[in-house]
Amino acid sequence: MEPKVIALYLPQFHRTPENDEWWGEGFTEWTTVRQAESLFEGHQQPNVPLNGNYYNLLEKDTLEWQASLMHKYGLYGMCFYHYYFKDGRKILEKPAENLLQWKDINMPFCFSWANETWARSWSKLQDKNVWSNLEEKSNNQGVKDDGILLLQDYGGKKEWIDHFNYLLPFFKDERYIKMDGKPIFLIYKSLQIPCLVKMINCWQKLALDNGFKGIYFISVNSKNDSMDAVMYQEPQHIFQTQGSSKYDKDNQVVQNVFDYKETCLKSITKTKLENEYFCAFPGYDDTPRRGKSGMLYANRNPETFGDTLTQMLAISRNSQREFVFINAWNEWGEGMYLEPDERFGYKYLEAVKNALENYKTITIADSDLQSEIEGYERKLQQYRSYWETFDKWMTLKEQGRKATDFLEKQGVKNIAVYGLGMIGNHFLEELRKSNLQIVCGIDGKGDSIHMEFPVITINDDIPDVDAIVVTVTYNYGGIYEKLKEKCQGKIYLINELMG
């Protein structure tokens, strides 16, 4: 199997009413790109597109030009960022919708759902996407609100069906990228979706009903047993909390400066298995959006990028992986782009072409440390899921609410609790102060755990209850499927109680 190269694609280069309102009339990604400044000696800013090509993504000739470049230099397709919020609210959707209508443009494509709330920096939300600190300061002085621009919320079955039906015409397009007859669909933060298993099951059934073999779900940067694969998106995956410091002309500190080559080398060693996809990146510098508080990778160059991509392609071929991703085709505001510019010309695109021509000559040796590294990564994901749960729980408490409020509003009278570990025991304390009856606990240790209620294992007969709350936040998919086979009551992941 020869791997295919897919580039992530930002559809932000056109005017929208929302951007006009939030950041000022006429704002697009080009606004921040043009205003960028070099903050210290050697800082490669501003980035200028070749021949001043500040294009408009709503114009057909722009996508035709991008498609021609893509094919000339060997890229297989584009992965459009997909923005879909509460109640089906969409933004930046027009380029993909136009492509759907322009059947004559040969641009294979897929979607990556960027499922984050959009908010301003002063919003109290912890999990949010702050689009541009600099534009926020310059265009929104004196704005008084909660800082939320677009709220990410997943709703219930009706909302999942509506979302699927919006995507369906894209999935049916012959150009939509598929894996074994399944449309591929990336989710940026799958661990943030409390109803993920139920939503995926709903979508898989809808896909089968519409003639597909299913949907091929790819999680981004976090393994999730409910999904088919993971793509490690760089440089976010190899994230470092503190870089070296640089100083501007006024001797002010510019922090979080990392070495590009070092990060590229780490990204090659992190991805190992057949269902783990590489992601190369041609650079990163978000100071056009963040100023001195931004993050950047110094010393980026086409040669290191090309060498990294060659290694990733060789490993992917050796382990039968279908795709290698690149972040990104056109993230100009974050310094991640393959498109030609005034500094490097077409060299990054030429590096892609050369990598595709040369990777078959590379010999790859298996790592003896693979199983040990995998164990550490599984443990890391487990602890991350704990942290995210407790963060949501504390936010709920700060709002004067309890996790049990959700159950009582649903008319639940009696429940079983799956998982009597750390999170489970904290949840039991809330239950004991509520009007809910605890019928039993379900845990792998069974009746060796002594509680005021019976404790059984998942292999025992489960009593009839209104609901089962699963407090195991890691590898939830398999637990959900087994419980669904054995009981009639509703099954909730504890994070679902905190919406």
mmCIF file of N, CA and C in Angstrom, residues 5 69-70 72-75 260 280-283 300-313 324 326 329 337-340 344-359:
data_model
loop_
_atom_site.group_PDB
_atom_site.id
_atom_site.type_symbol
_atom_site.label_atom_id
_atom_site.label_comp_id
_atom_site.label_asym_id
_atom_site.label_seq_id
_atom_site.Cartn_x
_atom_site.Cartn_y
_atom_site.Cartn_z
ATOM 1 N N VAL A 5 -0.925 11.509 0.542
ATOM 2 C CA VAL A 5 -0.671 12.725 1.321
ATOM 3 C C VAL A 5 -1.900 13.623 1.283
ATOM 4 N N LEU A 69 -2.043 22.969 -8.291
ATOM 5 C CA LEU A 69 -0.797 22.846 -7.523
ATOM 6 C C LEU A 69 -0.743 21.505 -6.796
ATOM 7 N N MET A 70 -1.857 21.144 -6.197
ATOM 8 C CA MET A 70 -1.945 19.897 -5.440
ATOM 9 C C MET A 70 -1.535 18.709 -6.305
ATOM 10 N N LYS A 72 0.075 18.793 -9.270
ATOM 11 C CA LYS A 72 1.414 18.948 -9.844
ATOM 12 C C LYS A 72 2.489 18.437 -8.895
ATOM 13 N N TYR A 73 2.275 18.638 -7.595
ATOM 14 C CA TYR A 73 3.303 18.279 -6.614
ATOM 15 C C TYR A 73 2.964 17.014 -5.825
ATOM 16 N N GLY A 74 1.926 16.295 -6.233
ATOM 17 C CA GLY A 74 1.716 14.937 -5.733
ATOM 18 C C GLY A 74 0.800 14.779 -4.543
ATOM 19 N N LEU A 75 0.193 15.863 -4.032
ATOM 20 C CA LEU A 75 -0.736 15.692 -2.919
ATOM 21 C C LEU A 75 -2.002 15.006 -3.400
ATOM 22 N N TYR A 260 12.640 23.933 15.304
ATOM 23 C CA TYR A 260 11.840 23.201 14.318
ATOM 24 C C TYR A 260 12.383 21.795 14.078
ATOM 25 N N ALA A 280 3.092 15.719 9.192
ATOM 26 C CA ALA A 280 4.247 16.616 9.087
ATOM 27 C C ALA A 280 3.763 18.064 9.134
ATOM 28 N N PHE A 281 4.646 18.971 9.508
ATOM 29 C CA PHE A 281 4.261 20.385 9.472
ATOM 30 C C PHE A 281 5.426 21.220 8.939
ATOM 31 N N PRO A 282 5.133 22.155 8.013
ATOM 32 C CA PRO A 282 6.195 22.945 7.384
ATOM 33 C C PRO A 282 6.681 24.110 8.220
ATOM 34 N N GLY A 283 6.113 24.297 9.406
ATOM 35 C CA GLY A 283 6.514 25.394 10.282
ATOM 36 C C GLY A 283 5.353 25.757 11.178
ATOM 37 N N ARG A 300 12.711 27.026 10.646
ATOM 38 C CA ARG A 300 12.002 26.143 9.710
ATOM 39 C C ARG A 300 12.659 26.245 8.343
ATOM 40 N N ASN A 301 12.617 25.144 7.614
ATOM 41 C CA ASN A 301 13.221 25.136 6.285
ATOM 42 C C ASN A 301 12.673 23.965 5.482
ATOM 43 N N PRO A 302 12.626 24.085 4.155
ATOM 44 C CA PRO A 302 12.057 23.018 3.318
ATOM 45 C C PRO A 302 12.835 21.717 3.385
ATOM 46 N N GLU A 303 14.143 21.785 3.629
ATOM 47 C CA GLU A 303 14.953 20.569 3.643
ATOM 48 C C GLU A 303 14.575 19.666 4.816
ATOM 49 N N THR A 304 14.495 20.235 6.023
ATOM 50 C CA THR A 304 14.097 19.439 7.189
ATOM 51 C C THR A 304 12.680 18.909 7.018
ATOM 52 N N PHE A 305 11.785 19.760 6.511
ATOM 53 C CA PHE A 305 10.417 19.321 6.264
ATOM 54 C C PHE A 305 10.395 18.140 5.300
ATOM 55 N N GLY A 306 11.150 18.243 4.195
ATOM 56 C CA GLY A 306 11.174 17.171 3.199
ATOM 57 C C GLY A 306 11.737 15.877 3.753
ATOM 58 N N ASP A 307 12.820 15.980 4.544
ATOM 59 C CA ASP A 307 13.408 14.779 5.158
ATOM 60 C C ASP A 307 12.414 14.113 6.109
ATOM 61 N N THR A 308 11.709 14.928 6.899
ATOM 62 C CA THR A 308 10.725 14.388 7.838
ATOM 63 C C THR A 308 9.599 13.677 7.108
ATOM 64 N N LEU A 309 9.063 14.316 6.066
ATOM 65 C CA LEU A 309 7.965 13.723 5.305
ATOM 66 C C LEU A 309 8.408 12.436 4.625
ATOM 67 N N THR A 310 9.646 12.395 4.131
ATOM 68 C CA THR A 310 10.162 11.174 3.503
ATOM 69 C C THR A 310 10.171 10.018 4.488
ATOM 70 N N GLN A 311 10.660 10.280 5.706
ATOM 71 C CA GLN A 311 10.681 9.241 6.743
ATOM 72 C C GLN A 311 9.264 8.779 7.086
ATOM 73 N N MET A 312 8.345 9.718 7.211
ATOM 74 C CA MET A 312 6.970 9.365 7.555
ATOM 75 C C MET A 312 6.322 8.516 6.463
ATOM 76 N N LEU A 313 6.569 8.853 5.231
ATOM 77 C CA LEU A 313 6.023 8.072 4.116
ATOM 78 C C LEU A 313 6.613 6.661 4.101
ATOM 79 N N VAL A 324 -0.802 9.963 5.060
ATOM 80 C CA VAL A 324 0.077 10.843 5.818
ATOM 81 C C VAL A 324 -0.499 12.246 5.665
ATOM 82 N N ILE A 326 -0.482 16.528 6.350
ATOM 83 C CA ILE A 326 0.394 17.686 6.491
ATOM 84 C C ILE A 326 -0.423 18.826 7.090
ATOM 85 N N TRP A 329 -2.054 23.132 4.466
ATOM 86 C CA TRP A 329 -1.933 23.691 3.113
ATOM 87 C C TRP A 329 -1.836 25.219 3.157
ATOM 88 N N TYR A 337 2.109 26.504 6.003
ATOM 89 C CA TYR A 337 1.537 26.519 4.651
ATOM 90 C C TYR A 337 2.527 25.936 3.648
ATOM 91 N N LEU A 338 1.946 25.286 2.644
ATOM 92 C CA LEU A 338 2.726 24.760 1.530
ATOM 93 C C LEU A 338 2.679 25.699 0.329
ATOM 94 N N GLU A 339 1.680 26.546 0.289
ATOM 95 C CA GLU A 339 1.508 27.426 -0.858
ATOM 96 C C GLU A 339 2.747 28.311 -1.044
ATOM 97 N N PRO A 340 3.052 28.697 -2.274
ATOM 98 C CA PRO A 340 4.283 29.455 -2.536
ATOM 99 C C PRO A 340 4.270 30.840 -1.901
ATOM 100 N N PHE A 344 10.345 31.466 0.145
ATOM 101 C CA PHE A 344 10.773 30.125 -0.282
ATOM 102 C C PHE A 344 10.271 29.736 -1.669
ATOM 103 N N GLY A 345 9.430 30.550 -2.271
ATOM 104 C CA GLY A 345 8.893 30.175 -3.574
ATOM 105 C C GLY A 345 8.085 28.883 -3.477
ATOM 106 N N TYR A 346 8.400 27.930 -4.335
ATOM 107 C CA TYR A 346 7.677 26.644 -4.379
ATOM 108 C C TYR A 346 8.430 25.526 -3.644
ATOM 109 N N LYS A 347 9.404 25.882 -2.827
ATOM 110 C CA LYS A 347 10.303 24.861 -2.268
ATOM 111 C C LYS A 347 9.595 23.852 -1.349
ATOM 112 N N TYR A 348 8.586 24.311 -0.600
ATOM 113 C CA TYR A 348 7.877 23.359 0.261
ATOM 114 C C TYR A 348 7.065 22.370 -0.574
ATOM 115 N N LEU A 349 6.461 22.847 -1.644
ATOM 116 C CA LEU A 349 5.745 21.941 -2.539
ATOM 117 C C LEU A 349 6.717 21.001 -3.242
ATOM 118 N N GLU A 350 7.868 21.503 -3.624
ATOM 119 C CA GLU A 350 8.888 20.650 -4.241
ATOM 120 C C GLU A 350 9.381 19.601 -3.247
ATOM 121 N N ALA A 351 9.440 19.965 -1.959
ATOM 122 C CA ALA A 351 9.849 18.997 -0.934
ATOM 123 C C ALA A 351 8.839 17.862 -0.838
ATOM 124 N N VAL A 352 7.559 18.170 -0.985
ATOM 125 C CA VAL A 352 6.529 17.126 -0.983
ATOM 126 C C VAL A 352 6.735 16.197 -2.175
ATOM 127 N N LYS A 353 6.929 16.769 -3.331
ATOM 128 C CA LYS A 353 7.120 15.968 -4.544
ATOM 129 C C LYS A 353 8.348 15.075 -4.424
ATOM 130 N N ASN A 354 9.450 15.626 -3.923
ATOM 131 C CA ASN A 354 10.685 14.840 -3.774
ATOM 132 C C ASN A 354 10.505 13.715 -2.753
ATOM 133 N N ALA A 355 9.795 14.000 -1.675
ATOM 134 C CA ALA A 355 9.549 12.969 -0.664
ATOM 135 C C ALA A 355 8.757 11.812 -1.258
ATOM 136 N N LEU A 356 7.757 12.122 -2.060
ATOM 137 C CA LEU A 356 6.938 11.081 -2.698
ATOM 138 C C LEU A 356 7.740 10.269 -3.710
ATOM 139 N N GLU A 357 8.755 10.874 -4.281
ATOM 140 C CA GLU A 357 9.595 10.166 -5.249
ATOM 141 C C GLU A 357 10.673 9.320 -4.574
ATOM 142 N N ASN A 358 11.073 9.681 -3.353
ATOM 143 C CA ASN A 358 12.258 9.062 -2.743
ATOM 144 C C ASN A 358 11.975 8.128 -1.558
ATOM 145 N N TYR A 359 10.768 8.145 -1.002
ATOM 146 C CA TYR A 359 10.554 7.428 0.253
ATOM 147 C C TYR A 359 10.704 5.914 0.123
#
